Coordinates of C-alpha atoms (C1' of nucleotides) in Angstrom, one line a residue:
Chain A
X1 CA 0.0 0.0 0.0
X2 CA 1.7 3.2 -1.2
X3 CA 1.5 6.4 0.8
X4 CA -0.6 8.8 -1.3
X5 CA -0.1 11.8 0.9
X6 CA 2.9 13.2 -0.9
X7 CA 1.0 13.0 -4.2
X8 CA -2.0 14.7 -2.6
X9 CA 0.3 17.5 -1.3
X10 CA 1.9 17.9 -4.6
X11 CA -1.4 18.3 -6.4
X12 CA -2.7 20.7 -3.8
X13 CA 0.3 22.9 -4.1
X14 CA -0.7 24.2 -7.5
X15 CA -4.4 23.4 -7.8
X16 CA -7.0 20.7 -7.2
X17 CA -9.1 23.1 -5.1
X18 CA -12.3 24.9 -5.6
X19 CA -14.1 27.9 -4.0
X20 CA -16.6 27.1 -1.3
X21 CA -19.7 28.8 -2.8
X22 CA -21.9 28.0 0.2
X23 CA -19.4 29.6 2.6
X24 CA -19.0 32.7 0.3
X25 CA -22.8 32.9 0.0
X26 CA -23.2 33.1 3.8
X27 CA -20.4 35.5 4.3
X28 CA -21.5 37.9 1.6
X29 CA -25.2 37.5 2.1
X30 CA -25.9 36.4 -1.4
X31 CA -27.4 33.2 -2.9
X32 CA -24.9 30.5 -3.8
X33 CA -25.9 30.6 -7.5
X34 CA -25.1 34.4 -7.5
X35 CA -21.6 33.5 -6.1
X36 CA -21.3 30.8 -8.8
X37 CA -22.1 33.3 -11.5
X38 CA -19.6 35.9 -10.3
X39 CA -16.8 33.4 -9.8
X40 CA -17.3 32.0 -13.3
X41 CA -16.8 35.5 -14.6
X42 CA -13.7 36.1 -12.5
X43 CA -12.3 32.8 -13.8
X44 CA -13.2 33.5 -17.4
X45 CA -11.6 37.0 -17.5
X46 CA -8.4 35.6 -15.9
X47 CA -8.7 37.4 -12.6
X48 CA -8.6 34.1 -10.7
X49 CA -5.6 32.0 -11.8
X50 CA -5.8 29.0 -9.5
X51 CA -7.1 27.6 -6.2
X52 CA -4.5 25.9 -4.0
X53 CA -3.5 24.9 -0.5
X54 CA -1.0 26.6 1.7
X55 CA 1.1 24.4 3.9
X56 CA 3.3 24.4 6.9
X57 CA 6.2 23.9 4.6
X58 CA 8.4 22.3 7.3
X59 CA 5.9 19.4 7.3
X60 CA 6.0 18.8 3.6
X61 CA 9.8 18.6 3.2
X62 CA 10.3 22.2 2.1
X63 CA 11.4 23.7 5.4
X64 CA 14.3 25.6 4.0
X65 CA 13.3 28.8 2.2
X66 CA 15.8 31.1 0.5
X67 CA 15.4 34.3 -1.4
X68 CA 17.9 34.5 -4.2
X69 CA 18.9 37.8 -5.8
X70 CA 20.3 37.3 -9.3
X71 CA 22.5 39.3 -11.6
X72 CA 22.4 38.4 -15.2
X73 CA 25.2 38.5 -17.8
X74 CA 25.1 41.7 -19.7
X75 CA 26.5 40.1 -22.8
X76 CA 23.9 37.3 -22.8
X77 CA 21.5 37.1 -25.7
X78 CA 18.6 35.9 -23.5
X79 CA 16.3 38.4 -21.9
X80 CA 15.6 38.5 -18.1
X81 CA 12.1 37.3 -18.9
X82 CA 13.3 34.3 -20.9
X83 CA 15.7 33.3 -18.1
X84 CA 13.0 33.9 -15.6
X85 CA 10.5 31.6 -17.4
X86 CA 13.2 28.9 -17.6
X87 CA 13.7 29.2 -13.9
X88 CA 10.0 29.2 -13.2
X89 CA 9.8 25.6 -14.5
X90 CA 11.6 24.3 -11.4
X91 CA 9.2 23.0 -8.8
X92 CA 11.5 24.2 -6.0
X93 CA 10.9 27.8 -7.1
X94 CA 7.9 29.4 -5.5
X95 CA 8.2 32.8 -7.2
X96 CA 10.2 34.6 -9.9
X97 CA 10.1 38.4 -10.2
X98 CA 12.0 40.8 -12.5
X99 CA 13.0 43.6 -10.1
X100 CA 14.4 47.1 -10.0
X101 CA 17.6 47.9 -8.2
X102 CA 21.0 46.3 -8.3
X103 CA 19.6 42.9 -9.3
X104 CA 17.6 41.6 -12.2
X105 CA 15.7 38.7 -10.7
X106 CA 14.4 37.8 -7.3
X107 CA 13.6 34.1 -6.7
X108 CA 12.0 32.4 -3.7
X109 CA 13.2 28.9 -3.4
X110 CA 12.0 26.1 -1.1
X111 CA 14.0 23.0 -0.4
X112 CA 14.1 20.4 2.3
X113 CA 17.3 21.6 3.8
X114 CA 20.5 23.5 3.2
X115 CA 22.2 20.5 1.5
X116 CA 19.3 20.2 -1.0
X117 CA 19.5 23.9 -1.6
X118 CA 23.2 23.6 -2.4
X119 CA 22.5 20.9 -4.9
X120 CA 19.7 23.0 -6.4
X121 CA 21.9 26.1 -6.7
X122 CA 24.7 24.1 -8.3
X123 CA 22.3 22.7 -10.8
X124 CA 20.2 25.8 -11.6
X125 CA 22.0 28.9 -10.6
X126 CA 25.0 27.9 -12.8
X127 CA 22.8 28.0 -15.9
X128 CA 24.0 30.3 -18.7
X129 CA 22.9 33.9 -18.4
X130 CA 23.3 34.0 -14.6
X131 CA 26.4 35.9 -13.6
X132 CA 26.1 36.3 -9.8
X133 CA 23.7 35.5 -7.0
X134 CA 23.2 36.5 -3.4
X135 CA 21.1 34.3 -1.1
X136 CA 19.1 35.4 1.9
X137 CA 17.8 32.4 3.8
X138 CA 14.7 32.5 5.9
X139 CA 15.2 31.7 9.5
X140 CA 11.5 32.0 10.3
X141 CA 8.4 32.4 8.2
X142 CA 5.9 34.6 9.9
X143 CA 3.5 35.1 7.0
X144 CA 3.4 33.5 3.5
X145 CA 1.0 33.8 0.6
X146 CA -1.2 36.1 2.8
X147 CA -1.6 33.4 5.4
X148 CA -0.1 33.9 8.9
X149 CA 1.7 31.0 10.3
Chain B
X1 CA -27.2 46.7 -6.2
X2 CA -23.7 46.5 -4.8
X3 CA -20.8 44.9 -6.5
X4 CA -20.0 41.8 -4.5
X5 CA -16.9 40.8 -6.5
X6 CA -14.4 42.8 -4.3
X7 CA -15.8 41.0 -1.3
X8 CA -15.5 37.6 -3.0
X9 CA -11.9 38.4 -4.0
X10 CA -11.0 39.5 -0.5
X11 CA -12.4 36.3 1.0
X12 CA -10.7 34.0 -1.5
X13 CA -7.4 35.6 -0.9
X14 CA -7.0 33.9 2.5
X15 CA -9.5 31.1 2.4
X16 CA -13.1 30.1 1.5
X17 CA -11.8 27.3 -0.7
X18 CA -11.7 23.5 -0.3
X19 CA -9.9 20.6 -1.9
X20 CA -11.6 18.9 -4.8
X21 CA -11.7 15.4 -3.5
X22 CA -13.2 13.9 -6.7
X23 CA -10.4 15.4 -8.8
X24 CA -7.7 14.2 -6.4
X25 CA -9.4 10.8 -6.4
X26 CA -9.1 10.5 -10.2
X27 CA -5.5 11.8 -10.3
X28 CA -4.2 9.6 -7.6
X29 CA -6.3 6.5 -8.5
X30 CA -8.0 6.3 -5.0
X31 CA -11.5 6.5 -3.9
X32 CA -12.8 9.9 -2.8
X33 CA -13.4 8.8 0.7
X34 CA -9.8 7.7 1.0
X35 CA -8.8 11.2 -0.1
X36 CA -11.2 12.6 2.4
X37 CA -9.6 10.6 5.2
X38 CA -6.1 11.6 4.3
X39 CA -6.9 15.2 3.9
X40 CA -8.6 15.4 7.2
X41 CA -5.4 14.1 8.8
X42 CA -3.3 16.6 7.0
X43 CA -5.6 19.4 8.2
X44 CA -5.7 18.0 11.8
X45 CA -1.9 17.8 12.2
X46 CA -1.4 21.3 10.8
X47 CA 0.3 20.3 7.5
X48 CA -2.4 22.1 5.5
X49 CA -2.9 25.7 6.8
X50 CA -5.5 27.0 4.3
X51 CA -7.0 26.8 0.9
X52 CA -7.1 29.9 -1.2
X53 CA -7.2 31.5 -4.7
X54 CA -4.3 32.9 -6.6
X55 CA -5.0 36.0 -8.7
X56 CA -3.8 38.0 -11.5
X57 CA -3.0 40.7 -9.0
X58 CA -3.1 43.5 -11.6
X59 CA -6.8 42.8 -12.0
X60 CA -7.5 43.0 -8.3
X61 CA -6.0 46.3 -7.6
X62 CA -2.7 45.0 -6.3
X63 CA -0.5 45.3 -9.4
X64 CA 2.4 46.9 -7.7
X65 CA 4.5 44.4 -5.9
X66 CA 7.6 45.3 -3.8
X67 CA 10.1 43.4 -1.8
X68 CA 11.3 45.3 1.2
X69 CA 14.5 44.5 3.0
X70 CA 14.4 45.8 6.6
X71 CA 17.1 46.6 9.1
X72 CA 15.9 46.8 12.7
X73 CA 17.2 49.1 15.5
X74 CA 19.8 47.3 17.5
X75 CA 18.8 49.2 20.6
X76 CA 15.1 48.3 20.3
X77 CA 13.5 46.1 23.0
X78 CA 11.2 44.3 20.5
X79 CA 12.5 41.2 18.8
X80 CA 12.5 40.7 15.1
X81 CA 9.7 38.2 15.5
X82 CA 7.5 40.6 17.4
X83 CA 8.0 43.3 14.8
X84 CA 7.4 40.8 12.1
X85 CA 4.1 39.7 13.6
X86 CA 3.0 43.3 13.9
X87 CA 3.8 43.8 10.2
X88 CA 2.0 40.6 9.2
X89 CA -1.2 42.1 10.3
X90 CA -1.3 44.5 7.4
X91 CA -3.4 43.1 4.5
X92 CA -1.0 44.7 2.0
X93 CA 1.8 42.3 3.2
X94 CA 1.9 39.0 1.5
X95 CA 4.8 37.5 3.3
X96 CA 7.2 38.2 6.2
X97 CA 10.4 36.4 6.8
X98 CA 13.2 36.7 9.2
X99 CA 16.3 36.3 7.1
X100 CA 20.1 35.8 7.2
X101 CA 22.5 38.3 5.7
X102 CA 22.7 42.1 6.0
X103 CA 19.0 42.5 6.8
X104 CA 16.7 41.2 9.5
X105 CA 13.4 41.1 7.7
X106 CA 12.2 40.6 4.1
X107 CA 8.7 41.7 3.3
X108 CA 6.6 41.2 0.1
X109 CA 4.1 44.0 -0.2
X110 CA 1.3 44.4 -2.7
X111 CA -0.4 47.7 -3.4
X112 CA -2.4 49.2 -6.3
X113 CA 0.4 51.5 -7.5
X114 CA 3.5 53.3 -6.5
X115 CA 1.6 56.1 -4.8
X116 CA -0.2 53.7 -2.6
X117 CA 3.1 52.0 -1.8
X118 CA 4.5 55.3 -0.8
X119 CA 1.5 55.9 1.6
X120 CA 2.0 52.4 2.9
X121 CA 5.7 52.8 3.6
X122 CA 5.2 56.2 5.3
X123 CA 2.6 54.6 7.6
X124 CA 4.2 51.2 8.3
X125 CA 7.9 51.3 7.7
X126 CA 8.3 54.3 10.0
X127 CA 7.1 52.2 12.9
X128 CA 9.4 52.0 15.9
X129 CA 12.0 49.3 15.6
X130 CA 12.6 49.8 11.9
X131 CA 15.9 51.5 11.2
X132 CA 16.3 51.4 7.5
X133 CA 14.7 49.7 4.5
X134 CA 15.6 49.0 0.9
X135 CA 12.9 48.3 -1.7
X136 CA 13.1 46.2 -4.8
X137 CA 10.0 46.7 -6.9
X138 CA 8.8 43.9 -9.2
X139 CA 8.6 45.0 -12.9
X140 CA 7.2 41.6 -13.9
X141 CA 5.9 38.6 -12.0
X142 CA 6.7 35.4 -13.8
X143 CA 5.7 33.0 -11.1
X144 CA 4.0 33.5 -7.7
X145 CA 2.8 31.1 -5.0
X146 CA 4.0 28.2 -7.2
X147 CA 1.7 29.3 -10.0
X148 CA 3.1 30.5 -13.3
X149 CA 1.5 33.6 -14.7
Chain C
dT1 C1' -37.5 60.1 -21.2
dC2 C1' -38.3 55.9 -22.9
dA3 C1' -37.0 51.7 -25.3
dT4 C1' -33.5 48.4 -25.8
dA5 C1' -29.5 45.9 -24.7
dT6 C1' -26.5 44.1 -21.4
dG7 C1' -25.4 42.3 -17.1
dT8 C1' -26.9 40.4 -12.5
dT9 C1' -29.7 38.0 -9.1
dT10 C1' -33.0 34.6 -7.8
dG11 C1' -36.0 30.3 -7.1
dA12 C1' -36.7 25.7 -8.2
dA13 C1' -35.1 21.5 -10.2
dT14 C1' -31.3 18.7 -11.2
dT15 C1' -26.9 16.8 -10.9
dA16 C1' -22.7 16.0 -8.7
dA17 C1' -19.8 15.7 -4.8
dA18 C1' -18.7 15.4 0.1
dT19 C1' -19.5 13.0 4.3
dT20 C1' -20.5 9.3 7.4
dC21 C1' -20.0 4.7 9.1
dA22 C1' -19.3 0.0 9.5
dA23 C1' -16.6 -3.6 7.5
dT24 C1' -12.3 -5.0 5.7
dA25 C1' -7.5 -4.9 4.8
dA26 C1' -2.8 -3.5 5.5
dT27 C1' 0.8 -2.1 8.5
dT28 C1' 3.1 -1.5 12.8
dT29 C1' 4.1 -2.8 17.5
dA30 C1' 5.1 -5.7 21.3
Chain D
dT1 C1' 2.6 -14.2 15.5
dA2 C1' -1.1 -11.9 18.0
dA3 C1' -2.9 -7.5 19.0
dA4 C1' -3.3 -2.8 18.1
dT5 C1' -3.2 0.8 15.1
dT6 C1' -3.8 2.9 10.7
dA7 C1' -5.7 3.1 6.1
dT8 C1' -9.0 1.8 2.4
dT9 C1' -13.4 0.7 0.6
dG10 C1' -18.6 0.2 -0.5
dA11 C1' -22.9 1.8 0.3
dA12 C1' -26.1 5.0 2.2
dT13 C1' -26.9 9.7 3.4
dT14 C1' -26.3 14.5 3.5
dT15 C1' -24.8 18.6 1.5
dA16 C1' -23.3 21.4 -2.1
dA17 C1' -22.7 22.8 -7.0
dT18 C1' -24.8 23.5 -11.3
dT19 C1' -28.3 24.6 -14.7
dC20 C1' -31.9 27.3 -16.5
dA21 C1' -35.7 30.3 -17.2
dA22 C1' -37.6 34.3 -15.2
dA23 C1' -37.2 38.6 -12.9
dC24 C1' -34.6 42.5 -11.8
dA25 C1' -31.2 46.2 -12.3
dT26 C1' -28.1 49.1 -14.8
dA27 C1' -26.2 51.2 -18.7
dT28 C1' -26.7 52.8 -23.6
dG29 C1' -28.6 55.4 -27.2
dA30 C1' -32.3 57.3 -29.8

DNA sequence: TCATATGTTTGAATTAAATTCAATAATTTA
DNA sequence: TAAATTATTGAATTTAATTCAAACATATGA
């Protein structure tokens, strides 16, 4: 009998959830089919991108969170956006932003521990186009994804 | 007739969602009551903190995203965690982390535009305990909350 | 101002999904 | 290896989501 929880967690990280129309109906004082109608519109016009779960990441093997500031090669032919999209493919990366200031990209990376992060950074952050990085590791998450921990 | 969408969006930002057991059942090849059982356990032991929606934040009046690096007063009696918890109360703040390196806190802040961010920073970042900040504004979000945009 | 078009809410009926629970099966513990 | 614990399943029940036509509201344009 295989343990299905890791698979459930993985699916819930990016989707496999839905709005609770009945709860929204009570809280807004509307009927649930009114909520249904409005949510379908928000989904159709791209306002809502996904429904997902937020975890205590220490309990799902992603307790080590690091913010990585990235400088890109000036001579490189790829744009920051192209490199960012490539990085966004990695499941360890929670967010990718092109930012102002002394750095081009800001990544938020989640791994099990510092060793796994080292492996990740060897693999990923050495990819062409990346010149230099600076990592800020999280010692304590107080709020994430608008959810207080 | 009042527009209920802002209220729906606000509720979906932190909760009012649920896992789709039937979808998870199909994708994992289990029965939906097995999924139900396992998810209840993940909720009970605190692994799952919340279910929420992810938005195209430009469409919900939060198009301006800024990472704020924070230095705290060394002479201040409050701990970084206390100050972080205070900051976490603001709805504009998506995440708060205590980090390693030359800064104590790293905030992710979402506002409508740069003017609103200025108002926010005057109000919040001048609170006691905060010595100095450096802001990195996001020019383009490529991935957020594990969801590619 | 009035008629028309567009967008939103609702009630009622239908369909689908979540939940419960007792029985069974698998795994762990002693 | 027996007993205890934990996980899965089928079947019945309960709850929620979805559909759709009708009513209502708001915006648009003569």
